[in-house]
Coordinates of C-alpha atoms and ligand atoms in Angstrom, one line a residue:
X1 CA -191.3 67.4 -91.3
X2 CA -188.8 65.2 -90.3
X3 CA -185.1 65.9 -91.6
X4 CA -181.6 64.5 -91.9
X5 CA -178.4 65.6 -90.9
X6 CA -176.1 65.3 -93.9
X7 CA -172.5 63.7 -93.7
X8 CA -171.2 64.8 -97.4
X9 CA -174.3 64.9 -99.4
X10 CA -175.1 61.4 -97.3
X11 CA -178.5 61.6 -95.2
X12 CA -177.6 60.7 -91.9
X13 CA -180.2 58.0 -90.3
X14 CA -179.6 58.1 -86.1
X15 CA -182.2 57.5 -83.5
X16 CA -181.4 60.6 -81.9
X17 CA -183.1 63.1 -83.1
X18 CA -183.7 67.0 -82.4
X19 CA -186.8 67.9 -81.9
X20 CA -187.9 71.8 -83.5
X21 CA -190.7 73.7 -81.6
X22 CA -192.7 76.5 -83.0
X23 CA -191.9 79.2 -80.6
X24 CA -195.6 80.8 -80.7
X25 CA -197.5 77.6 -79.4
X26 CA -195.0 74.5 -78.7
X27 CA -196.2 72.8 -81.8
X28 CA -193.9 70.3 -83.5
X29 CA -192.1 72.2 -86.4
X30 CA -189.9 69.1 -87.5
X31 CA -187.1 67.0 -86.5
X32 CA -183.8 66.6 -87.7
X33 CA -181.2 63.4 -87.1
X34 CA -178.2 64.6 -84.9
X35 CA -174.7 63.6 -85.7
X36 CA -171.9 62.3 -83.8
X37 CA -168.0 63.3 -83.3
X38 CA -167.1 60.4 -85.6
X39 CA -169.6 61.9 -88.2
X40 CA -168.4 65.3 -87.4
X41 CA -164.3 63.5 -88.4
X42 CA -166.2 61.9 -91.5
X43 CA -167.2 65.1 -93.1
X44 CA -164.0 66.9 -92.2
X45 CA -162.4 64.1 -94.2
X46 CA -164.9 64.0 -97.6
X47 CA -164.5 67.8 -97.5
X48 CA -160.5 67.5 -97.4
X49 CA -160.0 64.9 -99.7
X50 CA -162.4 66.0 -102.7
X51 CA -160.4 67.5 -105.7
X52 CA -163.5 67.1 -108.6
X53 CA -163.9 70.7 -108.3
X54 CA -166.9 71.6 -110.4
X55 CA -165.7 74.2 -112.7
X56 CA -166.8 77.7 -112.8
X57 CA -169.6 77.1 -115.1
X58 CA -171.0 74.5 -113.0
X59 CA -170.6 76.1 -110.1
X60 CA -172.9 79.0 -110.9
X61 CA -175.3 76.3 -112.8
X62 CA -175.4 74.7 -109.5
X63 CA -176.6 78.0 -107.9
X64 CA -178.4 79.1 -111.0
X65 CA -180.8 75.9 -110.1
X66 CA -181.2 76.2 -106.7
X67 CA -182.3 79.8 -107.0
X68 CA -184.8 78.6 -109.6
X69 CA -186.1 76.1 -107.3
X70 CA -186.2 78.4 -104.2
X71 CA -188.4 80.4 -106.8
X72 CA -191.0 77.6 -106.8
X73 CA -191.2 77.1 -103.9
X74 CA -190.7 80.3 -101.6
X75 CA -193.9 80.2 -99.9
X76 CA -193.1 76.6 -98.7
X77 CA -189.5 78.2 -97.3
X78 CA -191.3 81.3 -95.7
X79 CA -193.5 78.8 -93.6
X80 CA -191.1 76.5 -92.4
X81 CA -189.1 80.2 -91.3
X82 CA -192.4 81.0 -89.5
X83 CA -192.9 78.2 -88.0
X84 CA -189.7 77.2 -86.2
X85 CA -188.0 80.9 -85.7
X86 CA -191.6 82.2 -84.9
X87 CA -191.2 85.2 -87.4
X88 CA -194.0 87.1 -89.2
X89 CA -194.7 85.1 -92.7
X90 CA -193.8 88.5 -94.2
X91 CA -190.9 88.4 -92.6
X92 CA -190.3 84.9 -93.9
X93 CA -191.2 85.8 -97.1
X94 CA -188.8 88.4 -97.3
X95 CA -185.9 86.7 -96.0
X96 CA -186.5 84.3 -98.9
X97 CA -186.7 87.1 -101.2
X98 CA -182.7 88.3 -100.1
X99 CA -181.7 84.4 -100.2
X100 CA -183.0 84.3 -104.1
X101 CA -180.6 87.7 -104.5
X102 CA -177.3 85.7 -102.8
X103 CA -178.0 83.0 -104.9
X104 CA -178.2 85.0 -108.3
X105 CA -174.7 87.2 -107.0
X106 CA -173.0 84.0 -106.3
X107 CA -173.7 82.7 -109.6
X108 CA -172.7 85.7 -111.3
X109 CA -169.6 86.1 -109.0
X110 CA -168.5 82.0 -109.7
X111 CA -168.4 82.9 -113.5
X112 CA -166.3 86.3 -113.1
X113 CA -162.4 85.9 -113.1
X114 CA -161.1 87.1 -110.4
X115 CA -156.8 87.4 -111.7
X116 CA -154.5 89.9 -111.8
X117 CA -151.4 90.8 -113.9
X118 CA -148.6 92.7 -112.9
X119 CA -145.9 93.8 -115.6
X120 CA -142.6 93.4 -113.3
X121 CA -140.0 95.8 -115.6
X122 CA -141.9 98.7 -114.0
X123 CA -138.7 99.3 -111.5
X124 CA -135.0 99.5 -111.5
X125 CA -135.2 96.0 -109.4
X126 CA -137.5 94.5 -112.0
X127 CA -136.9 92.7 -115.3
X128 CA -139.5 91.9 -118.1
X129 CA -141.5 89.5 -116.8
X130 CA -145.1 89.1 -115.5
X131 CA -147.0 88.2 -112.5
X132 CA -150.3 87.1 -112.2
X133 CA -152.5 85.4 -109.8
X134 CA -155.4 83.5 -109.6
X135 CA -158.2 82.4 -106.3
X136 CA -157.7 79.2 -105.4
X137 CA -160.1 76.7 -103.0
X138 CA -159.7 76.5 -99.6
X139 CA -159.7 72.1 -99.1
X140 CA -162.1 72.8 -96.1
X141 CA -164.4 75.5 -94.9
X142 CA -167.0 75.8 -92.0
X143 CA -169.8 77.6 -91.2
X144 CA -171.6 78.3 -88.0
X145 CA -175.1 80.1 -88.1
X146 CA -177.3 82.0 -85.9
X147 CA -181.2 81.7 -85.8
X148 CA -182.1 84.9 -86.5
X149 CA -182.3 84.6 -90.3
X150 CA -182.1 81.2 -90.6
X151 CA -182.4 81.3 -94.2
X152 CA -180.4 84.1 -95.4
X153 CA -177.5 83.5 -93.3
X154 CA -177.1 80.1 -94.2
X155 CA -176.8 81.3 -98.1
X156 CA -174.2 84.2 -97.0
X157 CA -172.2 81.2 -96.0
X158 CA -172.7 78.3 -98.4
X159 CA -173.5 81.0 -101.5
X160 CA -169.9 82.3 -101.9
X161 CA -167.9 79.4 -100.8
X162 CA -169.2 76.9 -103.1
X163 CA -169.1 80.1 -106.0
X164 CA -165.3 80.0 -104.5
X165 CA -165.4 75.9 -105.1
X166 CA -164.4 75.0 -101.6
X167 CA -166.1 72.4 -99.7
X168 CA -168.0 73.5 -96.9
X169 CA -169.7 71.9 -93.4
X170 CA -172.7 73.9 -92.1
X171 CA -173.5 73.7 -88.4
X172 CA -177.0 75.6 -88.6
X173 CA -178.3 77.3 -85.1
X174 CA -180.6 74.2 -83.3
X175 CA -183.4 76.7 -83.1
X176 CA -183.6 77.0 -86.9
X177 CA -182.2 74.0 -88.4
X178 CA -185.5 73.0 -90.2
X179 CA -185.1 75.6 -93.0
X180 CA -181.2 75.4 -93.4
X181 CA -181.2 71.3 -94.3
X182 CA -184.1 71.7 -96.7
X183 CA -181.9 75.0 -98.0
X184 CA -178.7 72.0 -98.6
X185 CA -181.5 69.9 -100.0
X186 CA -182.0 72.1 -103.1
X187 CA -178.2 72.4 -103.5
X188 CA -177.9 68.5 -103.6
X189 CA -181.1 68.2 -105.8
X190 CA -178.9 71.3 -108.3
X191 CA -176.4 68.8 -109.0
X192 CA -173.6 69.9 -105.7
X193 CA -171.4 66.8 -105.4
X194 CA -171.9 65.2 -102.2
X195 CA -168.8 66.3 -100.7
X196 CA -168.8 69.8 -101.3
X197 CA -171.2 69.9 -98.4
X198 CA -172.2 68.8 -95.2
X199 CA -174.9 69.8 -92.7
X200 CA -174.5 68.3 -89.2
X201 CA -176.6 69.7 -86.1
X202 CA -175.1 67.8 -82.9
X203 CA -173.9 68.4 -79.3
X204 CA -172.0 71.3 -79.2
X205 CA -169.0 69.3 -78.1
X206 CA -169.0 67.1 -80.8
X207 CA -169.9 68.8 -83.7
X208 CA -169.3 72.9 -83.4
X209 CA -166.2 72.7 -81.1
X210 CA -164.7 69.7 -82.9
X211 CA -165.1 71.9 -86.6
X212 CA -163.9 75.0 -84.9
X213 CA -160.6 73.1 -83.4
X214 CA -159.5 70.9 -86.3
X215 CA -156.7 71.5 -87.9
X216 CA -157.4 70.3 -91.3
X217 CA -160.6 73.0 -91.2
X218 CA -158.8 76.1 -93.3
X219 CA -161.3 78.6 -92.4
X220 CA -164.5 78.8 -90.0
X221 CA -167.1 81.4 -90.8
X222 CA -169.2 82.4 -87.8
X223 CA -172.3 84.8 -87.5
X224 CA -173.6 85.0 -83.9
X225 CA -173.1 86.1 -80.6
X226 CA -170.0 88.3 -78.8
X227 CA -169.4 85.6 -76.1
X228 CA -169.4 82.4 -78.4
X229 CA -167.5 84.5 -81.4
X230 CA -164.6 85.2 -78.6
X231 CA -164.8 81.6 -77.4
X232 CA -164.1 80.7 -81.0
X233 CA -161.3 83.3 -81.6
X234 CA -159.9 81.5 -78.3
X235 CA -160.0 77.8 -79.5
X236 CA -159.4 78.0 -83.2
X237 CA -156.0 77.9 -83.6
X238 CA -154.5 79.0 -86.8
X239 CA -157.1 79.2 -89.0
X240 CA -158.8 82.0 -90.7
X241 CA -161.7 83.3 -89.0
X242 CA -164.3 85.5 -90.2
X243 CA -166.6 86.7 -87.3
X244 CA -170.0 88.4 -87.7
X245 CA -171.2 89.3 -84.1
X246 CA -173.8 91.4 -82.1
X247 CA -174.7 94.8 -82.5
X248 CA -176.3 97.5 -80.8
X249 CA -176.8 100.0 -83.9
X250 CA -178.1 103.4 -83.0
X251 CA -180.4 105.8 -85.6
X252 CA -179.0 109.0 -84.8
X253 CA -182.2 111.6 -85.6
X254 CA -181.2 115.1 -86.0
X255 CA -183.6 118.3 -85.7
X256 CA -183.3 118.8 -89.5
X257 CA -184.5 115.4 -90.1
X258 CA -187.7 114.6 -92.2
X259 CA -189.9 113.5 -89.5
X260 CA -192.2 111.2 -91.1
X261 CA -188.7 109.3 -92.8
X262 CA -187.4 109.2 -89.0
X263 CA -190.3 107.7 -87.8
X264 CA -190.5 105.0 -90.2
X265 CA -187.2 104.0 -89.9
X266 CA -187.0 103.8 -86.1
X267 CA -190.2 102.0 -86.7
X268 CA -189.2 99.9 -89.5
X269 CA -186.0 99.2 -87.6
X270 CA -186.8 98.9 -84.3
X271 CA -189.8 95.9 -85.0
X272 CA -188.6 94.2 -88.3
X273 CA -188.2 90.4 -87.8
X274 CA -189.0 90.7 -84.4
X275 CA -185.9 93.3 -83.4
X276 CA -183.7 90.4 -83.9
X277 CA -181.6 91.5 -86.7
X278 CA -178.2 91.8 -85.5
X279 CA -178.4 95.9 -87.6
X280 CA -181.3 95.9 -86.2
X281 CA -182.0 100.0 -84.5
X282 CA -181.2 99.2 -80.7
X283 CA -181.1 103.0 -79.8
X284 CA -182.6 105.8 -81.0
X285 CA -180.5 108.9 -80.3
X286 CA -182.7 112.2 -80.7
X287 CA -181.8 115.9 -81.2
X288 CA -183.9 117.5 -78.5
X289 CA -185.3 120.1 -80.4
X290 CA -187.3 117.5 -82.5
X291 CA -187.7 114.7 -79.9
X292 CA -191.4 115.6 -78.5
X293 CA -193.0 115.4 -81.9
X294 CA -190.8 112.3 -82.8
X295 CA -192.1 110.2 -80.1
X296 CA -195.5 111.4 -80.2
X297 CA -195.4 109.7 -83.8
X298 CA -193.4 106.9 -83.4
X299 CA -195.8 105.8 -80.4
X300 CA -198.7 106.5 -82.9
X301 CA -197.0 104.7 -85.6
X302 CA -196.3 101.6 -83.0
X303 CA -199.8 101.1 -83.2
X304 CA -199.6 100.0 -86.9
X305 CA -197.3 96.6 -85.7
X306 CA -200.1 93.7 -84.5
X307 CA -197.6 91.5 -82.8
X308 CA -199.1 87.6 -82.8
X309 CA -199.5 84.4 -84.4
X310 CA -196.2 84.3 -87.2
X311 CA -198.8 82.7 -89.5
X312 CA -201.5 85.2 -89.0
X313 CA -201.2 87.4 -92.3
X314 CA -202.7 90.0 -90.4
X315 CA -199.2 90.3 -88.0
X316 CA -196.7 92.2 -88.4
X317 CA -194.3 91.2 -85.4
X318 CA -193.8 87.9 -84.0
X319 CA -192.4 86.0 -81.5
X320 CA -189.2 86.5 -80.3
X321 CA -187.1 83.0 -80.9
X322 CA -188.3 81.7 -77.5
X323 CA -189.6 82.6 -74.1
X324 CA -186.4 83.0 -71.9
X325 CA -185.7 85.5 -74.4
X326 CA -188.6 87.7 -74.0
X327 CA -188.2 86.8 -70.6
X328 CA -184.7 88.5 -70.3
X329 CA -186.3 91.5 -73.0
X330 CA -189.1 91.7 -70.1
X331 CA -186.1 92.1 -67.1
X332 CA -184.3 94.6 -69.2
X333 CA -186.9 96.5 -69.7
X334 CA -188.2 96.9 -66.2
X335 CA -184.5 97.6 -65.0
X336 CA -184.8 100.5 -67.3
X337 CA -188.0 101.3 -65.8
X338 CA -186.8 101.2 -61.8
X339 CA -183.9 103.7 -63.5
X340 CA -186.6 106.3 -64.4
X341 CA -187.4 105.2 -68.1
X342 CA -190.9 105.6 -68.8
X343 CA -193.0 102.9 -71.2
X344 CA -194.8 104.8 -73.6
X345 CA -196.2 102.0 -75.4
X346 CA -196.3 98.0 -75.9
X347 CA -194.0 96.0 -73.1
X348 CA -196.6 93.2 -72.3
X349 CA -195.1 89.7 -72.9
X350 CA -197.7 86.5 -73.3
X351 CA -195.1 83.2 -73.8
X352 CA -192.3 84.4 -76.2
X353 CA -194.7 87.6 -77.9
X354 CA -193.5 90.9 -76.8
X355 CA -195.1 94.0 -77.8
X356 CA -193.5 96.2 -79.7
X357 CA -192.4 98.2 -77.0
X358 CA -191.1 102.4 -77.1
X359 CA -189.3 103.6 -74.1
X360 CA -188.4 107.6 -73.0
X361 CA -186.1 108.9 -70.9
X362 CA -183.8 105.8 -70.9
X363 CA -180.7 106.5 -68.9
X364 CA -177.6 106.4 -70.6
X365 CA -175.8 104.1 -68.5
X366 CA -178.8 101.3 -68.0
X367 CA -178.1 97.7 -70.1
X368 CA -180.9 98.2 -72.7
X369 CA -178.5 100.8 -74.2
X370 CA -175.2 99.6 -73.3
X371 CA -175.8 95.8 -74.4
X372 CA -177.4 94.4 -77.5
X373 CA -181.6 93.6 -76.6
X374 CA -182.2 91.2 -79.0
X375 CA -186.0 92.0 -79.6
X376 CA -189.0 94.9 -80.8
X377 CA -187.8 97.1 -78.4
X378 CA -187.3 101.3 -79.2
X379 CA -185.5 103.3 -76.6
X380 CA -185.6 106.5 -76.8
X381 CA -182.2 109.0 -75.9
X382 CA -182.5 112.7 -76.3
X383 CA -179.2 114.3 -76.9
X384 CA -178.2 117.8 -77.1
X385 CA -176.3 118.0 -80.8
X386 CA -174.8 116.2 -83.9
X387 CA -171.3 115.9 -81.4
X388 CA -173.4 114.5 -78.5
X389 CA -175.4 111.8 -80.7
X390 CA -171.7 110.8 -82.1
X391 CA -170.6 110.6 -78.8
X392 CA -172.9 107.9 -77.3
X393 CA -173.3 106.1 -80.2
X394 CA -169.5 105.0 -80.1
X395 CA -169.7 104.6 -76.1
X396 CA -170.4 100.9 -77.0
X397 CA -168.3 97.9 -77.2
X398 CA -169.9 97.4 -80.2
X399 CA -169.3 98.4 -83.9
X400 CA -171.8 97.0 -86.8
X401 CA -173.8 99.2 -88.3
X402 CA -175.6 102.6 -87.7
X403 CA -178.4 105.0 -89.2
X404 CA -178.1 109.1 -89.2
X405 CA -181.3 110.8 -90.3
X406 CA -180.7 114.2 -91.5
X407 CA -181.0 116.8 -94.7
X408 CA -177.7 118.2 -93.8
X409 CA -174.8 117.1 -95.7
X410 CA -172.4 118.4 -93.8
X411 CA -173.8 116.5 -90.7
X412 CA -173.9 113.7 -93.0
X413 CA -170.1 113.7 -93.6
X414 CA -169.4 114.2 -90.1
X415 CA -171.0 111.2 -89.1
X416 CA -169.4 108.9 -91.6
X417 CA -166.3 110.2 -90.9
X418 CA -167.1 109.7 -86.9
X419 CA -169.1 106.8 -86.2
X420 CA -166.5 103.7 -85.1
X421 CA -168.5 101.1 -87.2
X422 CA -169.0 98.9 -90.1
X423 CA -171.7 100.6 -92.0
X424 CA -172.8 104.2 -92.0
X425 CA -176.8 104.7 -93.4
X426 CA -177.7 107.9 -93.9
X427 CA -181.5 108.3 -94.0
X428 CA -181.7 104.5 -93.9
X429 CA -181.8 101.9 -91.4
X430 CA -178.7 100.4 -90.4
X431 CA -179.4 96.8 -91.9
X432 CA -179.9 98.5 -95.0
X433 CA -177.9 96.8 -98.2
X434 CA -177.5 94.2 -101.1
X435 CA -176.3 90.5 -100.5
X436 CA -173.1 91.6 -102.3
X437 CA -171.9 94.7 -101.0
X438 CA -169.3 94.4 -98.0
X439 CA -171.2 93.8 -94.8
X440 CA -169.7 93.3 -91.0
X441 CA -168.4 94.8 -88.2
X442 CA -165.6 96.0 -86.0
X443 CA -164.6 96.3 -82.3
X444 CA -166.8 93.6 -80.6
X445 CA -169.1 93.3 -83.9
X446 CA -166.0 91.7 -85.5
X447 CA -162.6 91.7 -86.9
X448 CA -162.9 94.0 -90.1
X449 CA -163.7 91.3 -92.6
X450 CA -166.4 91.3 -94.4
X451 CA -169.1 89.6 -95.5
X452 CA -171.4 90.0 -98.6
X453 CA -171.2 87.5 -101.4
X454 CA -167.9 89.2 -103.0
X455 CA -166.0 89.6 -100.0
X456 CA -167.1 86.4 -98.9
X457 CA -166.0 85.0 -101.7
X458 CA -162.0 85.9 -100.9
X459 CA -162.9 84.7 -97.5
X460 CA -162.9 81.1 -98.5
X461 CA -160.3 81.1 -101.2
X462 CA -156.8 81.9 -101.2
X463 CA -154.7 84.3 -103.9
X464 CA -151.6 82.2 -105.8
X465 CA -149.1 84.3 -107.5
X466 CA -147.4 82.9 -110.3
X467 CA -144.7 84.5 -112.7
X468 CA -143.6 83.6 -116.4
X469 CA -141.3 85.1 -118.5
X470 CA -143.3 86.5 -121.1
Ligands
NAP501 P1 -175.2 82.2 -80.7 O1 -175.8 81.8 -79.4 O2 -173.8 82.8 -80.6 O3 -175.2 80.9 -81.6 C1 -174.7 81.0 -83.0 C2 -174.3 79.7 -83.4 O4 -173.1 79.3 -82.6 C3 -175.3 78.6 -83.2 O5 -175.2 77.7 -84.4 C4 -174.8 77.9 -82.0 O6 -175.2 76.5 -81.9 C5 -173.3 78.0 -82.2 N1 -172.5 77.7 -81.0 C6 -172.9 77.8 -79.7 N2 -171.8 77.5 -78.9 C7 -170.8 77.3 -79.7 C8 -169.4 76.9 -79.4 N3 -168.9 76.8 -78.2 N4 -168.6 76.8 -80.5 C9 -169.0 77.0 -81.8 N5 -170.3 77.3 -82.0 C10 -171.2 77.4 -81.0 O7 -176.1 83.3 -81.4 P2 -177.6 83.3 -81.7 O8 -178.3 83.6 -80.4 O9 -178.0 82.1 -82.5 O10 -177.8 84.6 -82.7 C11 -178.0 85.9 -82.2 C12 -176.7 86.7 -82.2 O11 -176.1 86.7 -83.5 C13 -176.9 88.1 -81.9 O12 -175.9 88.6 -81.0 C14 -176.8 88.8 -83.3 O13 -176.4 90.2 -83.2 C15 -175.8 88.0 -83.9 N6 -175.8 88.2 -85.4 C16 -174.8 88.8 -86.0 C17 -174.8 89.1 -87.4 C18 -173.7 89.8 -88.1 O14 -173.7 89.7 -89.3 N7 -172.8 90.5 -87.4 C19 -175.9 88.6 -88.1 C20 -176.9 87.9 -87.4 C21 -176.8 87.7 -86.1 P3 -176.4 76.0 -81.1 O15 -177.6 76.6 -81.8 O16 -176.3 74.6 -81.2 O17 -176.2 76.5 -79.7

């Protein structure tokens, strides 16, 4: 599969190229053309000086079509996900599956009007007139993307903006680009003008850090990780930034729980897409009282996810997104282990496979629970009470998402009103939720803003107010 870079809707033809590996084998994935900083300049330009804006009907028609395409051809998009992030095809397949629901909310959400009216002769200060406003286009968005859903992400950025009508520049993650470029593909093929978007992969220096520092980009829409969003909050000058970064989500498990519902979702949350979801269950805080018989199952239930080849239909977990990572998974894990925590099951680690791993008696203090482990790893914590669990799972720099599994709604309350974080699950993993309700972080997860295609949405337009006298 060999690919382009685009400069506003324009493939770019360059003889140097970046090469895409399958992380489960080496094999050749694709290649994409790189770009340069005078390409990078280009599409800044073509984004700033386009004023065709489709209107709100073609906007979602746009959409509409590139959903109904996707639909044809998910099973092609669920490969090429296997194949260069090294997921599970199921995992692929899903990820398609949520990048089909942005698509339809974006659609929906470019048709909706999004004004308001205010009557001003409501106060002594007032007079009979009225306000409204209206969302207006940002001239220049862009978005920078992880590889951990190479898919999905992408649409959480390009879904909403171009629903919004603002021209956008994508700087997909090198590890993933394959997916993302045939993802603007579709768009193009739907009928997007040229230079409502531009996908550009390129030395960091001269395509991420040039979009991040100009100053005719209005806003720059990041998902990835702590250090690189803090470098960007650093160097962007005044812009608007919306930051989605790491996590380190805990499932808080509570002696009331239903056991088999726990054990599923420390499972399901633990090993889905490889443990790289950035909601994904990092810690599993459990109430003594039920912790014995909780990790007897959760070890049996471990069993169930065959980690190997992605394109295996028979596996369940596969690679993490290259070796050095389940290299540094492998170190974390064995500095748990010279701390006292014991491996109960999983841990081996052949090229970038890692068995789904569970871990007991994990001490509080070691880096597999302080820092984000990107990867199918389940520690196990046993804490003393609902206070306890609340306690360590805010001791983090870190503020996403969590999961509290319980029948008590009284412990229930407690939790949401407790937990220092974006999302609050009960009896669901954290990453649980629909492409358009408000997603993202605080503390070192992010600033507060959220994502989800209707947030999004106000994240790359701006509100006018106008008045008139009637
Ligand atoms: P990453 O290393 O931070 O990279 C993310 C993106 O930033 C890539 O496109 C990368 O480009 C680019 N980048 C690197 N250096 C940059 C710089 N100096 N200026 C601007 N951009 C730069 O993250 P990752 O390893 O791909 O993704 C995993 C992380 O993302 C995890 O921490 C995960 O928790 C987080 N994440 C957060 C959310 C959320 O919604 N909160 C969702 C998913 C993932 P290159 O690929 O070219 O280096």
């Amino acid at each position: 599969m060999n690919l382009t870079s685009y400069l506003a809707g324009r493939p770019l033809q360059s003889a140097q190229v970046l090469t895409v590996r399958s992380p489960y084998d080496g094999s050749i994935s694709g290649t994409v053309t790189l770009a340069t900083r005078a390409d990078t300049e280009a599409a800044i330009a073509a984004a700033t000086a386009f004023r065709d804006t489709p209107t709100r009907y073609q906007r979602s028609e746009i959409l509409e079509k590139t959903r109904t395409a996707l639909e044809a051809r998910r099973e092609e998009f669920a490969r090429t996900i296997s194949s260069e992030a090294g997921l599970a095809l199921r995992e692929g397949r899903y990820e398609v599956g949520r990048t089909i629901d942005v698509l339809r909310f974006a659609a929906m959400e470019a048709l909706r009007d999004d004004g308001q009216i205010f009557s001003c002769d409501i106060s002594a200060q007032g007079k009979a007139r009225k306000i409204f406003t209206t969302r207006e286009p940002l001239r220049c968005a862009v978005a920078i993307t992880p590889f951990n859903h190479p898919l999905n992400q992408v649409a959480h950025k390009l879904g909403p903006a171009l629903a919004a009508g603002t021209p956008i520049i994508l700087k997909p993650s090198e590890k993933t680009p394959l997916v993302a470029v045939k993802f603007a593909e579709l768009l193009y093929a739907a009928g997007l003008p040229g230079a409502m978007l531009s996908v550009l992969l390129g030395p960091t220096a001269d395509v991420a850090e040039v979009l991040v520092q100009h100053p005719d980009v209005e806003v720059v829409a990041f998902t990835g990780s702590v250090p690189v969003g803090k470098r960007i909050a650093l160097t962007a000058g005044y812009k608007k930034l919306v930051l989605e970064l790491g996590g380190n989500d805990p499932l808080i498990v509570l002696d009331d729980a239903d056991l088999d519902l726990a054990v599923t979702l420390a499972a399901e949350g633990s090993y889905r897409n490889s443990g790289q979801r950035c909601t994904a269950v990092k810690r599993i805080l459990v109430q003594a009282g039920i912790a014995p018989e909780f990790t007897r199952r959760l070890v049996e239930k471990t069993r169930e996810y065959t980690c190997g080849n992605p394109l295996d239909e028979a596996t369940k977990v596969g690679t993490v997104i290259d070796e050095a990572s389940a290299i540094y998974l492998e170190t974390v894990l064995q500095e748990a282990v010279a701390a006292g925590a014991k491996v109960l099951i999983g841990g081996e680690r052949r090229g970038a496979l890692l068995q789904p791993t569970v871990i007991t008696d994990v001490p509080r203090d070691c880096r597999m629970v302080v820092s984000e482990s990107f990867g199918p790893l389940a520690p196990i914590i046993i804490v003393r009470d609902l206070d306890d669990a609340l306690t360590l799972a805010n001791s983090t720099a870190y503020g996403l998402s969590s999961g509290v599994v319980t029948t008590s709604l009284p412990s229930a309350m407690k939790a949401i009103r407790t937990l220092r974080c974006g999302t609050v699950n009960i009896n669901e993993v954290p990453g649980f939720r629909v492409e358009n309700s408000p997603f993202g972080g605080i503390k070192d997860s992010g600033l507060g803003i959220k994502e989800g295609v209707i947030e999004a949405m106000k994240g790359y337009s701006y509100v006018k107010t106008f008045s008139l006298p009637w």
